[in-house]
mmCIF file of C-alpha atoms and ligand atoms in Angstrom:
data_model
loop_
_atom_site.group_PDB
_atom_site.id
_atom_site.type_symbol
_atom_site.label_atom_id
_atom_site.label_comp_id
_atom_site.label_asym_id
_atom_site.label_seq_id
_atom_site.Cartn_x
_atom_site.Cartn_y
_atom_site.Cartn_z
ATOM 1 C CA LEU A 1 0.000 0.000 0.000
ATOM 2 C CA PRO A 2 1.264 3.509 -0.684
ATOM 3 C CA SER A 3 1.996 5.440 2.458
ATOM 4 C CA THR A 4 2.894 8.977 3.355
ATOM 5 C CA SER A 5 5.170 10.185 6.079
ATOM 6 C CA ASP A 6 5.060 13.549 7.714
ATOM 7 C CA THR A 7 8.482 15.101 7.872
ATOM 8 C CA ARG A 8 7.370 18.538 9.051
ATOM 9 C CA SER A 9 8.685 18.247 12.570
ATOM 10 C CA SER A 10 9.914 14.705 12.655
ATOM 11 C CA PRO A 11 13.075 13.582 14.270
ATOM 12 C CA LEU A 12 14.597 10.733 12.337
ATOM 13 C CA SER A 13 14.496 7.261 13.800
ATOM 14 C CA ALA A 14 17.645 5.540 14.973
ATOM 15 C CA ALA A 15 17.866 4.004 11.506
ATOM 16 C CA GLY A 16 17.800 7.485 9.989
ATOM 17 C CA GLU A 17 14.363 7.090 8.449
ATOM 18 C CA PRO A 18 11.332 9.254 9.215
ATOM 19 C CA PRO A 19 8.416 7.385 10.787
ATOM 20 C CA ARG A 20 6.193 5.482 8.408
ATOM 21 C CA GLY A 21 2.846 7.243 8.479
ATOM 22 C CA PRO A 22 -0.709 6.316 7.538
ATOM 23 C CA VAL A 23 -1.830 5.344 4.052
ATOM 24 C CA ASP A 24 -2.264 8.576 2.079
ATOM 25 C CA ALA A 25 -6.008 9.153 1.580
ATOM 26 C CA ARG A 26 -5.192 11.345 -1.418
ATOM 27 C CA VAL A 27 -3.817 8.239 -3.133
ATOM 28 C CA VAL A 28 -5.924 5.406 -1.716
ATOM 29 C CA PRO A 29 -9.461 6.504 -0.753
ATOM 30 C CA ARG A 30 -9.953 6.304 2.987
ATOM 31 C CA TYR A 31 -12.815 3.816 2.710
ATOM 32 C CA ALA A 32 -10.558 1.324 0.889
ATOM 33 C CA GLY A 33 -8.173 -1.223 2.323
ATOM 34 C CA ILE A 34 -8.107 -3.177 5.561
ATOM 35 C CA SER A 35 -8.700 -1.297 8.816
ATOM 36 C CA THR A 36 -5.745 -0.450 10.959
ATOM 37 C CA PHE A 37 -6.120 2.387 13.453
ATOM 38 C CA ALA A 38 -5.947 5.662 11.491
ATOM 39 C CA ARG A 39 -4.623 3.566 8.560
ATOM 40 C CA LEU A 40 -1.293 3.298 10.346
ATOM 41 C CA PRO A 41 1.187 0.567 9.373
ATOM 42 C CA GLN A 42 0.864 -2.840 10.942
ATOM 43 C CA LEU A 43 3.535 -4.122 13.283
ATOM 44 C CA ALA A 44 5.121 -6.332 10.606
ATOM 45 C CA GLU A 45 5.598 -3.334 8.306
ATOM 46 C CA VAL A 46 8.046 -1.479 10.549
ATOM 47 C CA ASP A 47 11.452 -2.284 12.000
ATOM 48 C CA ARG A 48 10.796 -0.509 15.288
ATOM 49 C CA PHE A 49 8.066 1.504 16.953
ATOM 50 C CA ASP A 50 7.587 4.035 19.733
ATOM 51 C CA VAL A 51 3.850 3.788 20.352
ATOM 52 C CA ALA A 52 1.588 0.803 19.701
ATOM 53 C CA VAL A 53 -2.178 0.757 19.301
ATOM 54 C CA VAL A 54 -3.476 -2.669 20.260
ATOM 55 C CA GLY A 55 -6.959 -4.148 20.320
ATOM 56 C CA ILE A 56 -8.120 -6.185 23.314
ATOM 57 C CA PRO A 57 -11.408 -7.768 22.191
ATOM 58 C CA PHE A 58 -12.582 -9.036 25.584
ATOM 59 C CA ASP A 59 -16.011 -8.400 27.135
ATOM 60 C CA SER A 60 -16.646 -11.310 29.478
ATOM 61 C CA GLY A 61 -16.445 -8.950 32.465
ATOM 62 C CA THR A 62 -19.538 -6.967 31.498
ATOM 63 C CA THR A 63 -22.514 -6.673 33.852
ATOM 64 C CA TYR A 64 -25.235 -5.343 31.529
ATOM 65 C CA ARG A 65 -25.097 -5.014 27.738
ATOM 66 C CA PRO A 66 -22.415 -7.248 26.206
ATOM 67 C CA GLY A 67 -20.643 -6.496 22.932
ATOM 68 C CA ALA A 68 -17.436 -4.552 23.653
ATOM 69 C CA ARG A 69 -15.487 -7.471 22.187
ATOM 70 C CA PHE A 70 -16.308 -5.826 18.869
ATOM 71 C CA GLY A 71 -14.934 -2.472 20.053
ATOM 72 C CA PRO A 72 -11.439 -2.715 18.522
ATOM 73 C CA SER A 73 -12.687 -3.367 15.002
ATOM 74 C CA ALA A 74 -15.380 -0.673 15.322
ATOM 75 C CA ILE A 75 -12.900 1.942 16.585
ATOM 76 C CA ARG A 76 -10.511 1.116 13.754
ATOM 77 C CA GLN A 77 -13.360 1.508 11.261
ATOM 78 C CA GLY A 78 -14.341 4.784 12.952
ATOM 79 C CA SER A 79 -10.753 6.051 12.663
ATOM 80 C CA ARG A 80 -10.582 6.093 8.875
ATOM 81 C CA LEU A 81 -11.284 9.825 8.663
ATOM 82 C CA LEU A 82 -8.441 10.833 10.993
ATOM 83 C CA ARG A 83 -5.869 12.983 9.217
ATOM 84 C CA THR A 84 -2.194 13.433 9.985
ATOM 85 C CA TYR A 85 -2.212 17.046 11.218
ATOM 86 C CA ASN A 86 -3.797 17.597 14.649
ATOM 87 C CA ALA A 87 -4.852 21.198 14.167
ATOM 88 C CA ALA A 88 -6.028 21.718 17.757
ATOM 89 C CA MET A 89 -2.579 20.741 19.050
ATOM 90 C CA ASP A 90 -0.560 22.054 16.075
ATOM 91 C CA THR A 91 1.351 18.821 15.693
ATOM 92 C CA GLU A 92 1.561 15.760 13.475
ATOM 93 C CA PRO A 93 1.510 12.857 15.910
ATOM 94 C CA PHE A 94 2.345 10.145 13.402
ATOM 95 C CA GLY A 95 5.272 12.160 12.046
ATOM 96 C CA ARG A 96 7.046 12.628 15.361
ATOM 97 C CA LEU A 97 7.423 9.027 16.463
ATOM 98 C CA GLN A 98 6.685 5.665 14.902
ATOM 99 C CA VAL A 99 3.114 4.713 15.751
ATOM 100 C CA VAL A 100 1.934 1.277 14.735
ATOM 101 C CA ASP A 101 -1.188 -0.887 14.893
ATOM 102 C CA ALA A 102 -0.145 -4.068 16.675
ATOM 103 C CA GLY A 103 -3.355 -5.980 15.954
ATOM 104 C CA ASP A 104 -5.345 -7.684 18.697
ATOM 105 C CA ILE A 105 -4.303 -9.597 21.799
ATOM 106 C CA THR A 106 -6.013 -12.976 21.774
ATOM 107 C CA CYS A 107 -7.686 -13.839 25.058
ATOM 108 C CA ASN A 108 -9.999 -16.532 26.377
ATOM 109 C CA PRO A 109 -13.669 -15.425 26.361
ATOM 110 C CA PHE A 110 -14.671 -18.187 28.808
ATOM 111 C CA ASP A 111 -12.101 -17.684 31.568
ATOM 112 C CA ILE A 112 -11.561 -14.153 32.894
ATOM 113 C CA GLN A 113 -8.485 -15.029 34.937
ATOM 114 C CA GLU A 114 -6.865 -16.726 31.983
ATOM 115 C CA ALA A 115 -7.719 -13.758 29.758
ATOM 116 C CA ILE A 116 -6.130 -11.342 32.231
ATOM 117 C CA GLY A 117 -3.121 -13.644 32.255
ATOM 118 C CA GLN A 118 -2.909 -13.393 28.461
ATOM 119 C CA ILE A 119 -3.421 -9.638 28.209
ATOM 120 C CA GLU A 120 -0.675 -8.693 30.675
ATOM 121 C CA PRO A 121 2.238 -10.388 28.816
ATOM 122 C CA GLY A 122 0.797 -9.291 25.467
ATOM 123 C CA VAL A 123 0.981 -5.665 26.597
ATOM 124 C CA ALA A 124 4.345 -6.190 28.307
ATOM 125 C CA THR A 125 5.846 -7.396 25.039
ATOM 126 C CA LEU A 126 4.778 -4.151 23.353
ATOM 127 C CA LEU A 127 6.088 -2.030 26.230
ATOM 128 C CA ALA A 128 9.499 -3.702 26.184
ATOM 129 C CA GLY A 129 12.098 -1.343 24.856
ATOM 130 C CA GLY A 130 10.328 1.832 25.899
ATOM 131 C CA ALA A 131 7.218 1.857 23.752
ATOM 132 C CA SER A 132 3.891 3.140 25.034
ATOM 133 C CA VAL A 133 0.567 1.456 24.385
ATOM 134 C CA VAL A 134 -2.931 2.706 23.637
ATOM 135 C CA ALA A 135 -5.339 -0.194 24.112
ATOM 136 C CA LEU A 136 -8.690 -0.354 22.339
ATOM 137 C CA GLY A 137 -11.135 -2.364 24.469
ATOM 138 C CA GLY A 138 -12.869 -4.443 25.210
ATOM 139 C CA ASP A 139 -14.604 -3.919 28.535
ATOM 140 C CA HIS A 140 -13.006 -2.159 31.498
ATOM 141 C CA THR A 141 -11.650 -5.416 32.957
ATOM 142 C CA ILE A 142 -8.688 -4.994 30.593
ATOM 143 C CA ALA A 143 -7.432 -1.949 32.511
ATOM 144 C CA LEU A 144 -6.128 -4.216 35.297
ATOM 145 C CA PRO A 145 -3.699 -6.276 33.176
ATOM 146 C CA MET A 146 -2.801 -3.074 31.307
ATOM 147 C CA LEU A 147 -1.881 -1.439 34.614
ATOM 148 C CA ARG A 148 0.087 -4.495 35.748
ATOM 149 C CA ALA A 149 2.204 -4.367 32.587
ATOM 150 C CA VAL A 150 2.551 -0.579 32.630
ATOM 151 C CA CYS A 151 3.633 -0.520 36.292
ATOM 152 C CA ALA A 152 6.178 -3.277 35.666
ATOM 153 C CA ARG A 153 7.676 -0.998 33.023
ATOM 154 C CA PHE A 154 7.234 2.501 34.485
ATOM 155 C CA GLY A 155 6.621 1.942 38.207
ATOM 156 C CA GLN A 156 3.575 2.999 40.195
ATOM 157 C CA VAL A 157 1.347 5.406 38.259
ATOM 158 C CA HIS A 158 -1.309 8.022 38.867
ATOM 159 C CA LEU A 159 -4.629 7.144 37.234
ATOM 160 C CA LEU A 160 -6.747 9.617 35.283
ATOM 161 C CA HIS A 161 -10.030 7.798 34.844
ATOM 162 C CA PHE A 162 -12.837 9.088 32.621
ATOM 163 C CA ASP A 163 -16.035 7.173 33.341
ATOM 164 C CA ALA A 164 -19.659 7.428 34.427
ATOM 165 C CA HIS A 165 -18.833 4.853 37.107
ATOM 166 C CA LEU A 166 -16.248 4.525 39.849
ATOM 167 C CA ASP A 167 -15.183 0.988 38.887
ATOM 168 C CA THR A 168 -13.831 0.539 42.421
ATOM 169 C CA TRP A 169 -16.504 -1.886 43.554
ATOM 170 C CA ASP A 170 -15.275 -4.985 45.378
ATOM 171 C CA THR A 171 -17.153 -7.912 43.819
ATOM 172 C CA TYR A 172 -20.148 -8.623 41.615
ATOM 173 C CA PHE A 173 -21.982 -11.960 42.051
ATOM 174 C CA GLY A 174 -18.953 -12.962 44.083
ATOM 175 C CA ALA A 175 -16.546 -12.249 41.213
ATOM 176 C CA SER A 176 -13.514 -10.072 41.948
ATOM 177 C CA TYR A 177 -12.473 -9.518 38.340
ATOM 178 C CA THR A 178 -15.170 -7.690 36.360
ATOM 179 C CA HIS A 179 -15.480 -4.424 34.460
ATOM 180 C CA GLY A 180 -16.752 -2.745 37.644
ATOM 181 C CA THR A 181 -13.814 -3.695 39.870
ATOM 182 C CA PRO A 182 -10.459 -3.121 38.109
ATOM 183 C CA PHE A 183 -9.354 -0.058 40.037
ATOM 184 C CA ARG A 184 -9.979 -1.498 43.511
ATOM 185 C CA ARG A 185 -7.838 -4.463 42.480
ATOM 186 C CA ALA A 186 -5.206 -2.074 41.088
ATOM 187 C CA VAL A 187 -5.000 -0.182 44.398
ATOM 188 C CA GLU A 188 -4.849 -3.438 46.352
ATOM 189 C CA GLU A 189 -1.984 -4.629 44.145
ATOM 190 C CA GLY A 190 -0.064 -1.393 44.696
ATOM 191 C CA LEU A 191 -0.210 -0.430 41.021
ATOM 192 C CA LEU A 192 -1.703 2.990 41.786
ATOM 193 C CA SER A 193 -0.485 5.688 44.099
ATOM 194 C CA ARG A 194 -3.131 6.640 46.639
ATOM 195 C CA THR A 195 -2.423 10.347 46.253
ATOM 196 C CA GLY A 196 -2.744 11.077 42.561
ATOM 197 C CA ASN A 197 -5.831 9.314 41.189
ATOM 198 C CA VAL A 198 -8.862 11.113 39.845
ATOM 199 C CA HIS A 199 -12.193 10.058 38.346
ATOM 200 C CA VAL A 200 -13.832 12.442 35.860
ATOM 201 C CA GLY A 201 -17.456 12.328 34.705
ATOM 202 C CA ILE A 202 -18.890 10.192 37.514
ATOM 203 C CA ARG A 203 -22.700 10.291 37.709
ATOM 204 C CA GLY A 204 -25.787 8.203 38.083
ATOM 205 C CA SER A 205 -27.241 6.073 40.810
ATOM 206 C CA LEU A 206 -25.175 3.982 43.208
ATOM 207 C CA TYR A 207 -25.808 1.000 45.468
ATOM 208 C CA ALA A 208 -25.186 3.073 48.603
ATOM 209 C CA ALA A 209 -23.395 6.176 49.874
ATOM 210 C CA THR A 210 -20.609 3.878 51.010
ATOM 211 C CA ASP A 211 -19.661 3.373 47.348
ATOM 212 C CA LEU A 212 -18.321 6.925 47.477
ATOM 213 C CA SER A 213 -16.722 6.736 50.920
ATOM 214 C CA GLU A 214 -14.975 3.459 50.076
ATOM 215 C CA ASP A 215 -13.724 4.983 46.830
ATOM 216 C CA ALA A 216 -12.377 7.995 48.712
ATOM 217 C CA ALA A 217 -10.661 5.680 51.203
ATOM 218 C CA LEU A 218 -8.870 4.040 48.264
ATOM 219 C CA GLY A 219 -7.398 7.447 47.455
ATOM 220 C CA PHE A 220 -9.489 8.733 44.578
ATOM 221 C CA GLU A 221 -10.670 12.278 43.935
ATOM 222 C CA VAL A 222 -13.995 12.574 42.097
ATOM 223 C CA ILE A 223 -14.781 15.296 39.567
ATOM 224 C CA GLY A 224 -18.387 14.418 38.854
ATOM 225 C CA ALA A 225 -20.325 15.222 35.708
ATOM 226 C CA THR A 226 -22.257 17.965 37.515
ATOM 227 C CA ALA A 227 -18.997 19.859 38.121
ATOM 228 C CA PHE A 228 -19.246 20.814 34.465
ATOM 229 C CA ASP A 229 -22.519 22.662 35.153
ATOM 230 C CA GLN A 230 -20.744 25.292 37.227
ATOM 231 C CA GLU A 231 -17.018 25.155 36.720
ATOM 232 C CA PRO A 232 -15.242 26.386 33.588
ATOM 233 C CA LEU A 233 -13.385 23.697 31.719
ATOM 234 C CA PRO A 234 -9.936 25.303 32.097
ATOM 235 C CA SER A 235 -10.439 25.274 35.864
ATOM 236 C CA ILE A 236 -11.260 21.554 35.768
ATOM 237 C CA VAL A 237 -8.175 20.924 33.629
ATOM 238 C CA GLY A 238 -6.128 22.778 36.241
ATOM 239 C CA ARG A 239 -7.508 20.629 39.039
ATOM 240 C CA ILE A 240 -6.731 17.444 37.108
ATOM 241 C CA ARG A 241 -3.179 18.559 36.339
ATOM 242 C CA ALA A 242 -2.573 19.537 39.960
ATOM 243 C CA ARG A 243 -3.757 16.112 41.096
ATOM 244 C CA LEU A 244 -1.615 14.201 38.584
ATOM 245 C CA GLY A 245 1.552 16.199 39.206
ATOM 246 C CA ASP A 246 4.811 15.028 37.673
ATOM 247 C CA ALA A 247 4.283 11.288 38.181
ATOM 248 C CA PRO A 248 3.848 8.810 35.342
ATOM 249 C CA VAL A 249 0.163 8.831 34.430
ATOM 250 C CA TYR A 250 -2.108 6.166 32.986
ATOM 251 C CA VAL A 251 -5.242 7.479 31.271
ATOM 252 C CA SER A 252 -8.253 5.168 31.136
ATOM 253 C CA VAL A 253 -11.235 6.347 29.117
ATOM 254 C CA ASP A 254 -14.529 4.503 29.455
ATOM 255 C CA ILE A 255 -16.581 5.779 26.528
ATOM 256 C CA ASP A 256 -19.618 5.910 28.848
ATOM 257 C CA VAL A 257 -18.110 9.100 30.306
ATOM 258 C CA LEU A 258 -19.854 10.628 27.295
ATOM 259 C CA ASP A 259 -23.558 11.264 27.398
ATOM 260 C CA PRO A 260 -25.537 8.569 25.555
ATOM 261 C CA ALA A 261 -26.313 11.269 22.972
ATOM 262 C CA HIS A 262 -22.598 11.274 22.143
ATOM 263 C CA ALA A 263 -21.920 7.583 22.767
ATOM 264 C CA PRO A 264 -25.024 5.378 22.669
ATOM 265 C CA ALA A 265 -23.031 2.221 21.970
ATOM 266 C CA THR A 266 -21.778 1.199 25.369
ATOM 267 C CA GLY A 267 -22.514 -1.413 27.989
ATOM 268 C CA THR A 268 -23.799 0.646 30.910
ATOM 269 C CA PRO A 269 -25.047 4.028 29.634
ATOM 270 C CA GLU A 270 -25.949 6.797 32.097
ATOM 271 C CA ALA A 271 -27.823 10.018 31.295
ATOM 272 C CA GLY A 272 -26.283 13.403 32.003
ATOM 273 C CA GLY A 273 -22.781 12.821 30.667
ATOM 274 C CA LEU A 274 -20.073 14.886 29.049
ATOM 275 C CA THR A 275 -20.007 15.972 25.427
ATOM 276 C CA SER A 276 -17.391 14.622 23.061
ATOM 277 C CA ARG A 277 -16.090 18.190 22.722
ATOM 278 C CA GLU A 278 -15.557 18.396 26.491
ATOM 279 C CA VAL A 279 -13.678 15.103 26.688
ATOM 280 C CA LEU A 280 -11.478 15.988 23.710
ATOM 281 C CA ALA A 281 -10.673 19.329 25.361
ATOM 282 C CA LEU A 282 -9.830 17.629 28.669
ATOM 283 C CA VAL A 283 -7.421 15.232 26.971
ATOM 284 C CA ARG A 284 -5.809 18.054 25.000
ATOM 285 C CA GLY A 285 -5.406 19.904 28.286
ATOM 286 C CA LEU A 286 -2.972 17.219 29.455
ATOM 287 C CA ARG A 287 -0.144 18.356 27.157
ATOM 288 C CA GLY A 288 3.077 18.135 29.151
ATOM 289 C CA VAL A 289 1.682 15.650 31.682
ATOM 290 C CA ARG A 290 3.789 12.490 31.788
ATOM 291 C CA VAL A 291 1.278 10.110 30.194
ATOM 292 C CA VAL A 292 2.896 6.685 29.723
ATOM 293 C CA SER A 293 0.034 4.584 28.320
ATOM 294 C CA ALA A 294 -3.744 4.650 27.967
ATOM 295 C CA ASP A 295 -6.884 2.770 27.066
ATOM 296 C CA ILE A 296 -10.249 3.517 25.522
ATOM 297 C CA VAL A 297 -12.835 0.926 26.482
ATOM 298 C CA GLU A 298 -16.500 -0.118 26.492
ATOM 299 C CA VAL A 299 -17.402 0.647 22.865
ATOM 300 C CA ALA A 300 -20.098 -1.919 22.031
ATOM 301 C CA PRO A 301 -20.936 -1.219 18.377
ATOM 302 C CA ALA A 302 -24.133 -3.296 18.182
ATOM 303 C CA TYR A 303 -25.888 -0.383 19.927
ATOM 304 C CA ASP A 304 -24.358 2.295 17.704
ATOM 305 C CA HIS A 305 -26.006 4.536 15.132
ATOM 306 C CA ALA A 306 -24.073 5.976 12.198
ATOM 307 C CA GLU A 307 -20.777 5.186 13.994
ATOM 308 C CA ILE A 308 -21.417 7.974 16.542
ATOM 309 C CA THR A 309 -19.658 6.123 19.343
ATOM 310 C CA SER A 310 -16.817 4.567 17.392
ATOM 311 C CA ILE A 311 -15.959 7.903 15.744
ATOM 312 C CA ALA A 312 -15.922 9.598 19.161
ATOM 313 C CA ALA A 313 -13.699 6.837 20.533
ATOM 314 C CA ALA A 314 -11.347 7.047 17.548
ATOM 315 C CA ASN A 315 -10.975 10.790 18.044
ATOM 316 C CA VAL A 316 -10.255 10.363 21.757
ATOM 317 C CA ALA A 317 -7.629 7.740 20.891
ATOM 318 C CA TYR A 318 -6.088 10.180 18.388
ATOM 319 C CA GLU A 319 -5.735 12.802 21.133
ATOM 320 C CA LEU A 320 -4.204 10.206 23.466
ATOM 321 C CA LEU A 321 -1.694 9.278 20.757
ATOM 322 C CA THR A 322 -0.931 12.962 20.294
ATOM 323 C CA LEU A 323 -0.027 13.202 23.991
ATOM 324 C CA LEU A 324 2.121 10.069 23.829
ATOM 325 C CA THR A 325 4.036 11.313 20.793
ATOM 326 C CA ASP A 326 4.327 14.898 22.026
ATOM 327 C CA ARG A 327 7.242 14.289 24.357
ATOM 328 C CA GLU A 328 10.596 13.228 22.995
ATOM 329 C CA ARG A 329 11.608 9.931 24.541
HETATM 330 MN MN1 MN B 1 -15.780 1.668 33.353
#
């Protein structure tokens, strides 16, 4: 396939070559060809890479609507319109470092523990040598093995978590590993600092007030969806940045942080959410924060209309990749 590489601001790779960029949509129409994220090269097409996009098609940890196992392919399809120049950030993310689509990590749909045990080494392999990873879920269960691999590589991290839900519940039907429990497990395992974690977009009904007090005891700050009714967005960005500080940061984006008007295709939708414009602005506001890896999860395309959700998710992933390629490594 023909490809184009941005050389506008690109440092050369160790081999002296500029990064291999996406297929040029002015040569091959963007609706043609197999789907990689943003039409980036596949892993086998490059000698080395700095940032990997990887699909994790696992949804056996879901508690309501299933279907996020189809998220990776839907987000890739929704990413076909992404172009190489990020105008909002004045940068060309795929020209600065080598970004690659590493395909999907195969994991057992019938055994959650085994799947977690497959995801962690799959991610660790990509992280070896200093690369960062953006995972396309899959349900939120995948954040736990992502965090295990990321912490093994970068040490304990601060978590920036966009979600309608806390995801710090203890068990569901007696199960400790579900899409509602990954961040309690992560704290218990020492993967997260207790001083730098923040949830953004939390809303909706809970089981009890203790859901919130237990979450606070685990060391999380909550910036709920209603904060956006009163507080200007730059002020919220400032609070998030102050909380994250200079530590390595993992960003986990549950697409249900968006209002169902902006993301209908998700497993546990809640009314009263953020707009896609707000979430994109929040991610852009992280420029300079030490983001080391990220995920975007819970896209369940069977409930989508006109690719609303998968396009939103693809654009969030593009902003995450912009952050990861913004710092020289
Ligand atoms: Mn979640």
